JSON list of C-alpha atoms in Angstrom, two decimals:
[
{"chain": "A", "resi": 1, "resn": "UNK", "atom": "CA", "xyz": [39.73, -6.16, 39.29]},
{"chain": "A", "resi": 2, "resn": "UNK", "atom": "CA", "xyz": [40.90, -6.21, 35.85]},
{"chain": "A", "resi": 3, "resn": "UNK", "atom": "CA", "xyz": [38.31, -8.96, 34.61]},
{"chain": "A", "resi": 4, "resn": "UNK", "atom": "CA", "xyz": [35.44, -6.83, 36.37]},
{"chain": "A", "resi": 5, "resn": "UNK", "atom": "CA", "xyz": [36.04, -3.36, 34.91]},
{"chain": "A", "resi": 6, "resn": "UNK", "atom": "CA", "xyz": [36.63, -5.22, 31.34]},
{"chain": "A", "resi": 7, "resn": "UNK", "atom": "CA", "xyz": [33.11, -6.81, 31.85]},
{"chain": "A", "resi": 8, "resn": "UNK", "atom": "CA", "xyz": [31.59, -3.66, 32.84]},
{"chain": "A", "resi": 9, "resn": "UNK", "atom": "CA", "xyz": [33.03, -1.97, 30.03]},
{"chain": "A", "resi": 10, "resn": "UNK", "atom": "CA", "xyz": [31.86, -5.02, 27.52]},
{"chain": "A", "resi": 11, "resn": "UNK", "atom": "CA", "xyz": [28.61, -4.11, 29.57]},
{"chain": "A", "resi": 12, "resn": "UNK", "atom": "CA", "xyz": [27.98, -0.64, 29.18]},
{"chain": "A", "resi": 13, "resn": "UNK", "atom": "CA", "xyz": [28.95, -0.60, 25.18]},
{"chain": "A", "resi": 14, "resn": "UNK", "atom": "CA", "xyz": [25.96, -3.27, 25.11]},
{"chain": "A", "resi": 15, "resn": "UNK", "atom": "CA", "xyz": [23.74, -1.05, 26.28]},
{"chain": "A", "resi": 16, "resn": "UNK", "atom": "CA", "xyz": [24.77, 2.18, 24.60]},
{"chain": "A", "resi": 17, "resn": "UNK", "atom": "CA", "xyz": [24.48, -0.16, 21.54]},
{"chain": "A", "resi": 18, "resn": "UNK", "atom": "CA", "xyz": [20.81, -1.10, 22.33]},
{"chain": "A", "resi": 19, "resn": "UNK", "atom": "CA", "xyz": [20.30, 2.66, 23.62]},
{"chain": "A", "resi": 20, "resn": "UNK", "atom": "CA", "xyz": [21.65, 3.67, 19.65]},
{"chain": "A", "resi": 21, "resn": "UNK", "atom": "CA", "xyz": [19.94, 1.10, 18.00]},
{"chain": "A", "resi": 22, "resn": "UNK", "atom": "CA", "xyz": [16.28, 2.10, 19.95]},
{"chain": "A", "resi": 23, "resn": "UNK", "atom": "CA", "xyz": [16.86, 5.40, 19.00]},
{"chain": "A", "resi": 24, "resn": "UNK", "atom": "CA", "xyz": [17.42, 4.42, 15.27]},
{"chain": "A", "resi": 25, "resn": "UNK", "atom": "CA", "xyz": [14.52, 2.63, 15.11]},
{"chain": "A", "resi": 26, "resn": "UNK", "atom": "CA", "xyz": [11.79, 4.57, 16.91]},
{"chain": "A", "resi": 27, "resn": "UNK", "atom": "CA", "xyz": [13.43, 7.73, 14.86]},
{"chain": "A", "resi": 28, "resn": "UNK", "atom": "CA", "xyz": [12.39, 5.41, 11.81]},
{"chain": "A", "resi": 29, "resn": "UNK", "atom": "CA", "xyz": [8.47, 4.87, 13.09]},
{"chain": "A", "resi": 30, "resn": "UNK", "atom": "CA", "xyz": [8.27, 7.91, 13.46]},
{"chain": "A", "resi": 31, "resn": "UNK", "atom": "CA", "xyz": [9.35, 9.31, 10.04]},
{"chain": "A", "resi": 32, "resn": "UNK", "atom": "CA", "xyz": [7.30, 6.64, 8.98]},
{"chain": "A", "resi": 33, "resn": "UNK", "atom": "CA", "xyz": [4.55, 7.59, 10.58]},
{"chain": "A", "resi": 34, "resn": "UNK", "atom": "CA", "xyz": [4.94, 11.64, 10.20]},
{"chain": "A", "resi": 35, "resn": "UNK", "atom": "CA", "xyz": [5.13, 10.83, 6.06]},
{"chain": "A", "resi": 36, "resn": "UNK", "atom": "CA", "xyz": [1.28, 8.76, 6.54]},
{"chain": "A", "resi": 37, "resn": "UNK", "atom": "CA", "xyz": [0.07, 11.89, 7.67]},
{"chain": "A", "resi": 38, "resn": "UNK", "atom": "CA", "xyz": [1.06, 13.80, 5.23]},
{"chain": "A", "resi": 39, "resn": "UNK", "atom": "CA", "xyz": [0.00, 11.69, 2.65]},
{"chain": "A", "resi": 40, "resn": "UNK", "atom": "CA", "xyz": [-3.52, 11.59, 4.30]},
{"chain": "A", "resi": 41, "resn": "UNK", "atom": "CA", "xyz": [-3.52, 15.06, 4.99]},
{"chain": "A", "resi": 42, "resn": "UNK", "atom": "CA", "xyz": [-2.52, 15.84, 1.58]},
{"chain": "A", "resi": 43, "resn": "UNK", "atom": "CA", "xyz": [-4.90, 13.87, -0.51]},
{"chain": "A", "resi": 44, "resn": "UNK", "atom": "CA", "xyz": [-7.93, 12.99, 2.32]},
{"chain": "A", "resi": 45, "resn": "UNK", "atom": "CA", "xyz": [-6.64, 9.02, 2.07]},
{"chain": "A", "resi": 46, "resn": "UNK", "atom": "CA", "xyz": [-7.39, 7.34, 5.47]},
{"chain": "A", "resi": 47, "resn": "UNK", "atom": "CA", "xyz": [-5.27, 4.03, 5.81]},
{"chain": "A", "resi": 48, "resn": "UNK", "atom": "CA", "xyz": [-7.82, 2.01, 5.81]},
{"chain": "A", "resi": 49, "resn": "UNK", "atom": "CA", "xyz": [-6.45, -0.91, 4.00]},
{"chain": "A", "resi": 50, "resn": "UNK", "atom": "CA", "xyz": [-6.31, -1.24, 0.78]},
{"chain": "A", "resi": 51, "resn": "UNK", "atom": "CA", "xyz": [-4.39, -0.09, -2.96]},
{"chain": "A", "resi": 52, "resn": "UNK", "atom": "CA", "xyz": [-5.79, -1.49, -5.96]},
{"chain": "A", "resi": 53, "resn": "UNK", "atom": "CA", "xyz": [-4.72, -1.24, -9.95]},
{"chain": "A", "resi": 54, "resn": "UNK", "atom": "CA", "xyz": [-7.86, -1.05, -11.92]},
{"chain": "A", "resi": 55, "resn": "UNK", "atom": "CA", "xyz": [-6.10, -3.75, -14.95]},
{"chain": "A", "resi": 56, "resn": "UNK", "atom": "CA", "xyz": [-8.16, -6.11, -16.34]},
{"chain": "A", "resi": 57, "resn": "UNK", "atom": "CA", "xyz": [-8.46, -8.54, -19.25]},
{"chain": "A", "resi": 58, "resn": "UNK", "atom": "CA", "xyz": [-10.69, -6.61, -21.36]},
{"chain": "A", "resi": 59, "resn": "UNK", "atom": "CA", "xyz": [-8.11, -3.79, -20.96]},
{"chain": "A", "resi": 60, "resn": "UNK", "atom": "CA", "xyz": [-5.67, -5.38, -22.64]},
{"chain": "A", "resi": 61, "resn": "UNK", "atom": "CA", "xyz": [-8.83, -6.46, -25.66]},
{"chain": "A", "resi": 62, "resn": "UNK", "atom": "CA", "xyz": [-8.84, -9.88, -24.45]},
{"chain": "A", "resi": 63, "resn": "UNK", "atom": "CA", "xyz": [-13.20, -10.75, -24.11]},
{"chain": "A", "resi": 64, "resn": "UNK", "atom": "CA", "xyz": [-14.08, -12.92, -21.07]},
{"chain": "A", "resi": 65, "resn": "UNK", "atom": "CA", "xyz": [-17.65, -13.80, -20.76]},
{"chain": "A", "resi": 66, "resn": "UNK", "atom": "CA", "xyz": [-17.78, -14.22, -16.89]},
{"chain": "A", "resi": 67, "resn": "UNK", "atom": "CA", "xyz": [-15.10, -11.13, -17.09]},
{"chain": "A", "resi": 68, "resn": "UNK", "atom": "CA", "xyz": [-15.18, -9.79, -13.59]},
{"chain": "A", "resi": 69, "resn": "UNK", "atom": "CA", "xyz": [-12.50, -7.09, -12.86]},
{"chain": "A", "resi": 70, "resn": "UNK", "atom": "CA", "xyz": [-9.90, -6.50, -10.38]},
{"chain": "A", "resi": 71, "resn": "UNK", "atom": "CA", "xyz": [-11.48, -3.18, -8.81]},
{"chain": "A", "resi": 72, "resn": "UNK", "atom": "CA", "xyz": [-14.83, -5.89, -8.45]},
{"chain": "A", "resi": 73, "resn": "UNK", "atom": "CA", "xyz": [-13.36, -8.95, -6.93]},
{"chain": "A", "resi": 74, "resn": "UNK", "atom": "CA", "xyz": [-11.67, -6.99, -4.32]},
{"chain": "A", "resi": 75, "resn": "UNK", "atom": "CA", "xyz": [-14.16, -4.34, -3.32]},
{"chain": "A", "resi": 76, "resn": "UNK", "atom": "CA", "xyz": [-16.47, -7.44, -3.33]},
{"chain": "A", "resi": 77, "resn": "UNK", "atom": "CA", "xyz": [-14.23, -9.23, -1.13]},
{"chain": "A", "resi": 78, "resn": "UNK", "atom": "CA", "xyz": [-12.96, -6.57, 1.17]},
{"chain": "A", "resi": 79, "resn": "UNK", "atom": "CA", "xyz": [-16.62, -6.42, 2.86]},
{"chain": "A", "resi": 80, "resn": "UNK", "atom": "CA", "xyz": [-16.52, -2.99, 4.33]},
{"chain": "A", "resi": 81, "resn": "UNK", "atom": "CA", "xyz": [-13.12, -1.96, 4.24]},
{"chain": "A", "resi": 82, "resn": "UNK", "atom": "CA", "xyz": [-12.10, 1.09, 1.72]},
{"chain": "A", "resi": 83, "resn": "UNK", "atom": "CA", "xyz": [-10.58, 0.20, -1.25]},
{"chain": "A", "resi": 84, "resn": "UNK", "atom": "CA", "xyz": [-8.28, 2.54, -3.00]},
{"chain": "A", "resi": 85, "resn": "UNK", "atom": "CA", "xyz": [-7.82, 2.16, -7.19]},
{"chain": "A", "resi": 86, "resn": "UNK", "atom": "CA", "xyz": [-5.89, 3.88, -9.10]},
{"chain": "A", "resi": 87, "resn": "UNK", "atom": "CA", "xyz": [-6.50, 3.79, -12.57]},
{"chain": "A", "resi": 88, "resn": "UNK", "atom": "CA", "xyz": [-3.26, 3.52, -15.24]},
{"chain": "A", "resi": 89, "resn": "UNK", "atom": "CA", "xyz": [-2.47, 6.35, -17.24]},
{"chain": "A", "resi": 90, "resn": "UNK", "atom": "CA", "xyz": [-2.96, 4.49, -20.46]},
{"chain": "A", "resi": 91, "resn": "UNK", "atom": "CA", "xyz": [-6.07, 3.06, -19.10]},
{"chain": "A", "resi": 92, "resn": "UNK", "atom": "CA", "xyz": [-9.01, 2.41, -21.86]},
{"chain": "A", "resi": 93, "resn": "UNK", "atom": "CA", "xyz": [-12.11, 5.12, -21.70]},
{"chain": "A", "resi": 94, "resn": "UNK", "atom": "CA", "xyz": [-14.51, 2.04, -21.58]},
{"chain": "A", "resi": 95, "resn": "UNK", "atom": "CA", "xyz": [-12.51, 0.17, -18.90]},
{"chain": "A", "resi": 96, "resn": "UNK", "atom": "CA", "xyz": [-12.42, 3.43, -16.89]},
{"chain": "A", "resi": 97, "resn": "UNK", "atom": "CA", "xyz": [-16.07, 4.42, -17.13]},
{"chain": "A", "resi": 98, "resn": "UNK", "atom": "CA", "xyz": [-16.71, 0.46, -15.88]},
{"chain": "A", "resi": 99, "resn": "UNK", "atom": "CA", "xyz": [-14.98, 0.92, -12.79]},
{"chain": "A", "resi": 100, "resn": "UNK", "atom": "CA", "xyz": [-16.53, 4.58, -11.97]},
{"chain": "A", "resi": 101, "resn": "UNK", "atom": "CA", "xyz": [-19.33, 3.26, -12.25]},
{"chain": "A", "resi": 102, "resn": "UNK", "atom": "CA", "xyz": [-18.60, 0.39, -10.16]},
{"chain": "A", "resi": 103, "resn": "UNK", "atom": "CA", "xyz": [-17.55, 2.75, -7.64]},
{"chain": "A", "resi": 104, "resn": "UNK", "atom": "CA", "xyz": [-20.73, 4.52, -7.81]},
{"chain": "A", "resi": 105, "resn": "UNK", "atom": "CA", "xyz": [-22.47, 1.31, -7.12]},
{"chain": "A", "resi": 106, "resn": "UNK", "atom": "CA", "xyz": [-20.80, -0.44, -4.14]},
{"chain": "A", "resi": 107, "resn": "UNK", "atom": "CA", "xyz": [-19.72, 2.36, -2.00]},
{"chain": "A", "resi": 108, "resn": "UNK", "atom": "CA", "xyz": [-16.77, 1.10, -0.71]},
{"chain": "A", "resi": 109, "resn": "UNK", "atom": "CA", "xyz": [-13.78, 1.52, -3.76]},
{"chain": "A", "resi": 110, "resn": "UNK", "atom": "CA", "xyz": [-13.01, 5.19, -4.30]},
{"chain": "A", "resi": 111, "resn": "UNK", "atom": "CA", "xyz": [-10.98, 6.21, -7.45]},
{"chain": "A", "resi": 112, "resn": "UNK", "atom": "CA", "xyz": [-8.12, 7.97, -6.42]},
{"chain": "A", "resi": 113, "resn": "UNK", "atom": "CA", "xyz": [-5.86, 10.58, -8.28]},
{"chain": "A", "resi": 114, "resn": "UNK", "atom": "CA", "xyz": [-3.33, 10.63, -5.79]},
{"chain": "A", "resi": 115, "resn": "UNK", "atom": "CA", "xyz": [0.55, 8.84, -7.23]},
{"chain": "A", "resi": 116, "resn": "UNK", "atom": "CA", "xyz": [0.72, 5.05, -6.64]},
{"chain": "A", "resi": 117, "resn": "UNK", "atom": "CA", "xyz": [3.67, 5.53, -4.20]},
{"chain": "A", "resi": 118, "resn": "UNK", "atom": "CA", "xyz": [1.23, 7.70, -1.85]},
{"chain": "A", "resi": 119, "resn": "UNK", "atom": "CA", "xyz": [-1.35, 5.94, -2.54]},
{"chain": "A", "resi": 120, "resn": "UNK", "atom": "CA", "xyz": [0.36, 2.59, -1.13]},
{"chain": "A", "resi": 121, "resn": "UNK", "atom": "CA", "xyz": [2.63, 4.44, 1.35]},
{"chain": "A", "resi": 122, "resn": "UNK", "atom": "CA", "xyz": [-1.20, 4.92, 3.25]},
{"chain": "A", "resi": 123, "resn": "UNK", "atom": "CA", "xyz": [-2.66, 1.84, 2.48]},
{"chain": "A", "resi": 124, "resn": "UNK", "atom": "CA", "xyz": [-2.05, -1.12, 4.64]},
{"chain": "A", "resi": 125, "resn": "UNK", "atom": "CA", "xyz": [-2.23, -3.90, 1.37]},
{"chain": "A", "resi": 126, "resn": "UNK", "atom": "CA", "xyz": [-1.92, -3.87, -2.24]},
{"chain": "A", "resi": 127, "resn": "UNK", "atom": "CA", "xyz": [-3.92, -5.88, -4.87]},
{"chain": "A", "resi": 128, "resn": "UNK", "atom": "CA", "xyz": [-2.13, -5.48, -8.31]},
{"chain": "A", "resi": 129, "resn": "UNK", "atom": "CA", "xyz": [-2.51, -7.73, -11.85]},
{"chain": "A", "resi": 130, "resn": "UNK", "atom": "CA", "xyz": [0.71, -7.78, -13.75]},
{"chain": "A", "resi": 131, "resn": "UNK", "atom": "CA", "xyz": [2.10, -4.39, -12.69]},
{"chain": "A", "resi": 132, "resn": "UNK", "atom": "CA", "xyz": [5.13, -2.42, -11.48]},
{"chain": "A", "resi": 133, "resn": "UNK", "atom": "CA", "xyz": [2.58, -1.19, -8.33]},
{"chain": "A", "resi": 134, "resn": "UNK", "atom": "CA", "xyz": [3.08, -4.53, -7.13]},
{"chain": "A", "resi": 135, "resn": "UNK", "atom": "CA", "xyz": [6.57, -4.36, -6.81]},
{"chain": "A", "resi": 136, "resn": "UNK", "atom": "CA", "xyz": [7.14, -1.16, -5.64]},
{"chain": "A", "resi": 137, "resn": "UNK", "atom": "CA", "xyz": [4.60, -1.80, -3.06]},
{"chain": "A", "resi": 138, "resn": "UNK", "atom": "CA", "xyz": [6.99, -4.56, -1.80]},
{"chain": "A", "resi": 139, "resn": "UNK", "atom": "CA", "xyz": [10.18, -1.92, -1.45]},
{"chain": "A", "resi": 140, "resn": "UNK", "atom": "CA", "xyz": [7.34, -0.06, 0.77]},
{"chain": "A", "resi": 141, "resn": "UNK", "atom": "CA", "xyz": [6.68, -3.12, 2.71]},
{"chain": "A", "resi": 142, "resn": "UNK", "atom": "CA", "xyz": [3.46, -3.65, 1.75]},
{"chain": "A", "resi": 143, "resn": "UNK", "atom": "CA", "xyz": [1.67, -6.84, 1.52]},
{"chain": "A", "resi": 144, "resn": "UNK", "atom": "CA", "xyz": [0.76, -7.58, -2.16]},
{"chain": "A", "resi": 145, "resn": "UNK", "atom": "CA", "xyz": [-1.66, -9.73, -3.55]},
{"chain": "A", "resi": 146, "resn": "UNK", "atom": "CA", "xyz": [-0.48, -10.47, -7.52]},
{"chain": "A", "resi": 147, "resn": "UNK", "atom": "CA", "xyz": [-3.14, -11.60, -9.78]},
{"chain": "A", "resi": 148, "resn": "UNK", "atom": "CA", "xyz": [-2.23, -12.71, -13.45]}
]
């Protein structure tokens, strides 16, 4: 009699335990969810995949002759999915006007002014070269794609 009521007590903790930790983390996806969108509401950002730094070579005066940029490669790559830059605050005038204008032109990369962390807090991906974005895209548990 003993034995059972001890199991059923090991047996109901279990499953208040369970019950707790459910709770915990659907109260998580939720927040996690209810902060996405906000950030979409707040700055028209649909999650629709991607974060990018606008960094380049040239940026940093260093002249490639087959120089192809960041922003370029991965709006190139990403086919039809949205891509998200953000340029730095330091960034270079001519750098800047480069990747306007390559927004202009393929349609699918959209210069944002919203802050990196909401920025990556709605995308699903980031694509960073040499840059803190990267890493504080990984503390958000984003995928990140480093280039150097």
């Amino acid at each position: 009699m003993i034995r059972t009521t001890l199991g059923l007590i090991a047996l109901f903790a279990m499953i208040a335990a369970a019950c707790v930790a459910f709770g915990a983390y659907f109260s998580y996806v939720t927040l996690q969810n209810a902060h996405r969108n906000a950030v979409e509401a707040r700055f028209s950002i649909t999650a629709e995949r991607i974060a990018a730094t606008a960094q380049f070579a040239a940026s940093l005066g260093i002249a490639l002759p087959a120089q192809t940029t960041l922003s370029e490669l991965v709006a190139r790559e990403a086919g039809g999915t949205r891509v998200y830059v953000k340029l730095h605050p330091a960034q270079r005038i001519e750098t800047a006007a480069m990747v306007r204008a390559l927004a202009r032109k393929t349609g699918n990369l959209v210069i944002s002014e919203a802050s990196i962390h909401d920025l990556t807090q709605a995308s699903e991906m980031v694509v960073t070269q040499n840059s803190a974005a990267g890493f504080e895209a990984l503390m958000q548990r984003k995928p990140v794609i480093t280039c150097a």
